[in-house]
């Protein structure tokens, strides 16, 4: 998993840990080992689960004009 994960880009967080379950309201992480944990916490057992990451929403610029669509 380390191959696909750049620690410099993403800090370890329980929110993305393979041992955590995240409830629908995303208020806490339910850890297999430590119980209820804050989302931004982590420990030495942390292992990244890429499927838990929720991508940021794309922001599309809306300041285009009709000339932007002319050939
Ligand atoms: S406490 Fe450790 S093992 Fe548990 S979810 Fe957080 S990082 Fe993962």
Short mmCIF file of N, CA, C and O and ligand atoms in Angstrom, two decimals:
data_model
loop_
_atom_site.label_atom_id
_atom_site.label_comp_id
_atom_site.label_asym_id
_atom_site.label_seq_id
_atom_site.Cartn_x
_atom_site.Cartn_y
_atom_site.Cartn_z
N UNK A 1 0.83 -1.20 0.00
CA UNK A 1 0.00 0.00 0.00
C UNK A 1 0.87 1.26 0.00
O UNK A 1 0.51 2.27 -0.55
N UNK A 2 2.03 1.15 0.59
CA UNK A 2 2.92 2.29 0.69
C UNK A 2 3.29 2.83 -0.68
O UNK A 2 3.50 4.02 -0.84
N UNK A 3 3.32 1.96 -1.68
CA UNK A 3 3.70 2.35 -3.03
C UNK A 3 2.76 3.41 -3.60
O UNK A 3 3.18 4.28 -4.34
N UNK A 4 1.48 3.34 -3.24
CA UNK A 4 0.49 4.24 -3.80
C UNK A 4 0.19 5.42 -2.89
O UNK A 4 -0.69 6.20 -3.16
N UNK A 5 0.91 5.53 -1.82
CA UNK A 5 0.58 6.52 -0.81
C UNK A 5 1.77 7.42 -0.54
O UNK A 5 2.84 6.96 -0.18
N UNK A 6 1.59 8.69 -0.70
CA UNK A 6 2.66 9.65 -0.46
C UNK A 6 2.38 10.34 0.88
O UNK A 6 1.48 11.15 0.99
N UNK A 7 3.17 9.99 1.90
CA UNK A 7 2.94 10.55 3.24
C UNK A 7 3.12 12.05 3.27
O UNK A 7 2.57 12.73 4.12
N UNK A 8 3.93 12.58 2.36
CA UNK A 8 4.13 14.03 2.34
C UNK A 8 2.87 14.75 1.88
O UNK A 8 2.61 15.87 2.26
N UNK A 9 2.07 14.07 1.03
CA UNK A 9 0.84 14.68 0.54
C UNK A 9 -0.31 14.51 1.52
O UNK A 9 -1.13 15.40 1.67
N UNK A 10 -0.40 13.35 2.16
CA UNK A 10 -1.54 13.03 3.02
C UNK A 10 -1.04 12.65 4.40
O UNK A 10 -0.29 11.69 4.54
N UNK A 11 -1.48 13.37 5.40
CA UNK A 11 -1.15 13.02 6.78
C UNK A 11 -1.94 11.78 7.18
O UNK A 11 -3.06 11.60 6.74
N UNK A 12 -1.36 10.92 8.03
CA UNK A 12 -2.12 9.77 8.53
C UNK A 12 -3.27 10.23 9.41
O UNK A 12 -3.10 11.09 10.26
N UNK A 13 -4.45 9.71 9.17
CA UNK A 13 -5.64 10.04 9.95
C UNK A 13 -6.46 8.78 10.12
O UNK A 13 -6.56 7.97 9.21
N UNK A 14 -7.08 8.64 11.28
CA UNK A 14 -7.98 7.50 11.51
C UNK A 14 -9.07 7.45 10.44
O UNK A 14 -9.54 6.38 10.08
N UNK A 15 -9.43 8.60 9.94
CA UNK A 15 -10.47 8.69 8.91
C UNK A 15 -10.14 7.81 7.70
O UNK A 15 -11.04 7.28 7.05
N UNK A 16 -8.87 7.63 7.39
CA UNK A 16 -8.46 6.87 6.20
C UNK A 16 -7.79 5.55 6.56
O UNK A 16 -7.19 4.92 5.70
N UNK A 17 -7.90 5.14 7.80
CA UNK A 17 -7.21 3.93 8.24
C UNK A 17 -8.01 2.68 7.86
O UNK A 17 -9.25 2.68 7.89
N UNK A 18 -7.30 1.63 7.55
CA UNK A 18 -7.93 0.38 7.14
C UNK A 18 -8.67 -0.29 8.31
O UNK A 18 -9.59 -1.07 8.11
N UNK A 19 -8.32 0.06 9.56
CA UNK A 19 -8.93 -0.56 10.74
C UNK A 19 -10.12 0.23 11.28
O UNK A 19 -10.67 -0.14 12.31
N UNK A 20 -10.48 1.30 10.63
CA UNK A 20 -11.57 2.15 11.13
C UNK A 20 -12.83 1.97 10.30
O UNK A 20 -12.77 1.74 9.10
N UNK A 21 -13.95 2.06 10.98
CA UNK A 21 -15.26 2.16 10.31
C UNK A 21 -15.73 3.59 10.52
O UNK A 21 -15.63 4.13 11.62
N UNK A 22 -16.26 4.19 9.46
CA UNK A 22 -16.69 5.58 9.54
C UNK A 22 -18.22 5.61 9.44
O UNK A 22 -18.78 5.14 8.45
N UNK A 23 -18.91 6.13 10.47
CA UNK A 23 -20.38 6.21 10.39
C UNK A 23 -20.81 7.22 9.33
O UNK A 23 -20.01 8.04 8.86
N UNK A 24 -22.08 7.18 8.96
CA UNK A 24 -22.56 8.03 7.87
C UNK A 24 -22.40 9.51 8.16
O UNK A 24 -22.16 10.29 7.24
N UNK A 25 -22.51 9.92 9.42
CA UNK A 25 -22.38 11.35 9.71
C UNK A 25 -20.92 11.80 9.76
O UNK A 25 -20.64 12.99 9.93
N UNK A 26 -19.98 10.88 9.61
CA UNK A 26 -18.55 11.15 9.55
C UNK A 26 -18.08 12.00 10.74
O UNK A 26 -17.24 12.89 10.57
N UNK A 27 -18.61 11.74 11.93
CA UNK A 27 -18.23 12.53 13.10
C UNK A 27 -17.05 11.92 13.85
O UNK A 27 -16.27 12.64 14.46
N UNK A 28 -16.92 10.60 13.84
CA UNK A 28 -15.84 9.90 14.54
C UNK A 28 -15.39 8.71 13.70
O UNK A 28 -16.03 8.36 12.71
N UNK A 29 -14.26 8.10 14.12
CA UNK A 29 -13.80 6.85 13.52
C UNK A 29 -13.97 5.76 14.56
O UNK A 29 -13.62 5.95 15.72
N UNK A 30 -14.54 4.63 14.17
CA UNK A 30 -14.72 3.51 15.09
C UNK A 30 -13.61 2.50 14.81
O UNK A 30 -13.67 1.73 13.85
N UNK A 31 -12.59 2.53 15.66
CA UNK A 31 -11.38 1.74 15.45
C UNK A 31 -11.57 0.32 15.96
O UNK A 31 -12.16 0.10 17.02
N UNK A 32 -11.02 -0.63 15.23
CA UNK A 32 -11.07 -2.04 15.61
C UNK A 32 -10.30 -2.28 16.92
O UNK A 32 -10.64 -3.15 17.70
N UNK A 33 -9.27 -1.47 17.17
CA UNK A 33 -8.42 -1.67 18.35
C UNK A 33 -8.73 -0.68 19.48
O UNK A 33 -8.77 -1.05 20.63
N UNK A 34 -8.92 0.58 19.14
CA UNK A 34 -8.99 1.63 20.16
C UNK A 34 -10.38 2.20 20.38
O UNK A 34 -10.54 3.13 21.17
N UNK A 35 -11.38 1.71 19.70
CA UNK A 35 -12.74 2.20 19.91
C UNK A 35 -12.99 3.52 19.19
O UNK A 35 -12.52 3.73 18.08
N UNK A 36 -13.70 4.41 19.85
CA UNK A 36 -14.08 5.69 19.23
C UNK A 36 -12.88 6.62 19.21
O UNK A 36 -12.26 6.88 20.24
N UNK A 37 -12.53 7.11 18.03
CA UNK A 37 -11.37 7.99 17.86
C UNK A 37 -11.78 9.21 17.06
O UNK A 37 -12.65 9.14 16.19
N UNK A 38 -11.13 10.35 17.31
CA UNK A 38 -11.37 11.51 16.46
C UNK A 38 -10.85 11.22 15.05
O UNK A 38 -9.90 10.45 14.87
N UNK A 39 -11.45 11.83 14.06
CA UNK A 39 -11.07 11.56 12.67
C UNK A 39 -9.63 11.94 12.36
O UNK A 39 -8.97 11.31 11.54
N UNK A 40 -9.12 12.98 13.03
CA UNK A 40 -7.78 13.47 12.69
C UNK A 40 -6.68 12.85 13.56
O UNK A 40 -5.54 13.26 13.49
N UNK A 41 -7.02 11.84 14.36
CA UNK A 41 -6.02 11.17 15.19
C UNK A 41 -5.36 10.05 14.38
O UNK A 41 -5.78 9.72 13.27
N UNK A 42 -4.32 9.44 14.93
CA UNK A 42 -3.72 8.24 14.33
C UNK A 42 -2.82 7.56 15.35
O UNK A 42 -2.54 8.11 16.40
N UNK A 43 -2.38 6.34 15.03
CA UNK A 43 -1.46 5.62 15.91
C UNK A 43 -0.48 4.85 15.05
O UNK A 43 -0.50 4.94 13.82
N UNK A 44 0.37 4.03 15.69
CA UNK A 44 1.43 3.32 14.96
C UNK A 44 0.90 2.21 14.06
O UNK A 44 1.59 1.73 13.18
N UNK A 45 -0.35 1.78 14.27
CA UNK A 45 -0.93 0.72 13.43
C UNK A 45 -1.55 1.26 12.15
O UNK A 45 -2.06 0.51 11.34
N UNK A 46 -1.49 2.54 11.96
CA UNK A 46 -2.16 3.17 10.82
C UNK A 46 -1.75 2.51 9.51
O UNK A 46 -0.58 2.28 9.25
N UNK A 47 -2.75 2.21 8.69
CA UNK A 47 -2.50 1.71 7.34
C UNK A 47 -3.53 2.35 6.42
O UNK A 47 -4.73 2.31 6.70
N UNK A 48 -3.06 2.92 5.36
CA UNK A 48 -3.92 3.71 4.48
C UNK A 48 -4.87 2.84 3.66
O UNK A 48 -4.46 1.85 3.07
N UNK A 49 -6.14 3.23 3.64
CA UNK A 49 -7.14 2.57 2.81
C UNK A 49 -7.64 3.60 1.79
O UNK A 49 -8.41 4.50 2.13
N UNK A 50 -7.20 3.50 0.55
CA UNK A 50 -7.54 4.52 -0.44
C UNK A 50 -9.04 4.61 -0.72
O UNK A 50 -9.52 5.65 -1.17
N UNK A 51 -9.79 3.56 -0.44
CA UNK A 51 -11.23 3.59 -0.72
C UNK A 51 -11.99 4.44 0.29
O UNK A 51 -13.15 4.76 0.08
N UNK A 52 -11.35 4.81 1.39
CA UNK A 52 -12.03 5.63 2.39
C UNK A 52 -11.90 7.12 2.11
O UNK A 52 -12.57 7.94 2.71
N UNK A 53 -11.01 7.48 1.22
CA UNK A 53 -10.82 8.90 0.94
C UNK A 53 -11.98 9.43 0.10
O UNK A 53 -12.34 8.84 -0.91
N UNK A 54 -12.55 10.53 0.53
CA UNK A 54 -13.61 11.19 -0.24
C UNK A 54 -12.96 12.32 -1.01
O UNK A 54 -12.42 13.25 -0.41
N UNK A 55 -12.94 12.23 -2.34
CA UNK A 55 -12.26 13.26 -3.12
C UNK A 55 -12.93 14.62 -2.97
O UNK A 55 -14.13 14.71 -2.75
N UNK A 56 -12.11 15.65 -3.10
CA UNK A 56 -12.66 17.00 -3.04
C UNK A 56 -13.55 17.22 -4.25
O UNK A 56 -13.30 16.66 -5.32
N UNK A 57 -14.58 18.05 -4.08
CA UNK A 57 -15.45 18.35 -5.20
C UNK A 57 -14.70 19.21 -6.21
O UNK A 57 -13.94 20.10 -5.82
N UNK A 58 -14.94 18.92 -7.49
CA UNK A 58 -14.32 19.73 -8.53
C UNK A 58 -15.00 21.09 -8.59
O UNK A 58 -16.22 21.19 -8.46
N UNK A 59 -14.21 22.12 -8.73
CA UNK A 59 -14.78 23.45 -8.86
C UNK A 59 -14.62 23.88 -10.32
O UNK A 59 -13.52 23.96 -10.83
N UNK A 60 -15.73 24.09 -10.98
CA UNK A 60 -15.70 24.46 -12.39
C UNK A 60 -15.90 25.96 -12.49
O UNK A 60 -16.85 26.51 -11.94
N UNK A 61 -14.97 26.61 -13.21
CA UNK A 61 -15.11 28.05 -13.40
C UNK A 61 -16.33 28.36 -14.24
O UNK A 61 -16.61 27.69 -15.24
N UNK A 62 -17.08 29.34 -13.84
CA UNK A 62 -18.28 29.70 -14.59
C UNK A 62 -18.14 31.08 -15.24
O UNK A 62 -19.10 31.61 -15.77
N UNK A 63 -16.93 31.62 -15.22
CA UNK A 63 -16.75 32.96 -15.79
C UNK A 63 -16.32 32.88 -17.26
O UNK A 63 -15.44 33.59 -17.69
N UNK A 64 -16.95 32.01 -18.05
CA UNK A 64 -16.65 31.90 -19.47
C UNK A 64 -17.60 32.78 -20.27
O UNK A 64 -18.68 33.16 -19.80
N UNK A 65 -17.21 33.10 -21.47
CA UNK A 65 -18.04 33.92 -22.34
C UNK A 65 -18.39 33.13 -23.60
O UNK A 65 -17.86 32.03 -23.82
N UNK A 66 -19.25 33.68 -24.43
CA UNK A 66 -19.65 33.01 -25.68
C UNK A 66 -18.46 32.84 -26.61
O UNK A 66 -18.38 31.89 -27.38
N UNK A 67 -17.48 33.74 -26.51
CA UNK A 67 -16.30 33.65 -27.38
C UNK A 67 -15.43 32.44 -27.05
O UNK A 67 -14.67 31.99 -27.88
N UNK A 68 -15.53 31.92 -25.87
CA UNK A 68 -14.76 30.74 -25.50
C UNK A 68 -15.21 29.51 -26.28
O UNK A 68 -14.46 28.54 -26.40
N UNK A 69 -16.43 29.54 -26.84
CA UNK A 69 -16.96 28.39 -27.57
C UNK A 69 -16.91 28.55 -29.08
O UNK A 69 -17.38 27.71 -29.80
N UNK A 70 -16.35 29.67 -29.56
CA UNK A 70 -16.24 29.88 -31.02
C UNK A 70 -14.99 29.23 -31.55
O UNK A 70 -13.97 29.20 -30.89
N UNK A 71 -15.12 28.73 -32.79
CA UNK A 71 -13.95 28.12 -33.47
C UNK A 71 -13.25 29.15 -34.33
O UNK A 71 -13.78 30.08 -34.78
S1 LIG B 1 -6.31 4.39 16.20
FE1 LIG B 1 -4.72 3.56 14.84
S2 LIG B 1 -5.52 1.58 14.12
FE2 LIG B 1 -7.24 2.71 15.01
S3 LIG B 1 -8.18 3.74 13.25
FE3 LIG B 1 -6.72 5.20 14.15
S4 LIG B 1 -4.81 4.87 13.02
FE4 LIG B 1 -6.12 3.10 12.61
#
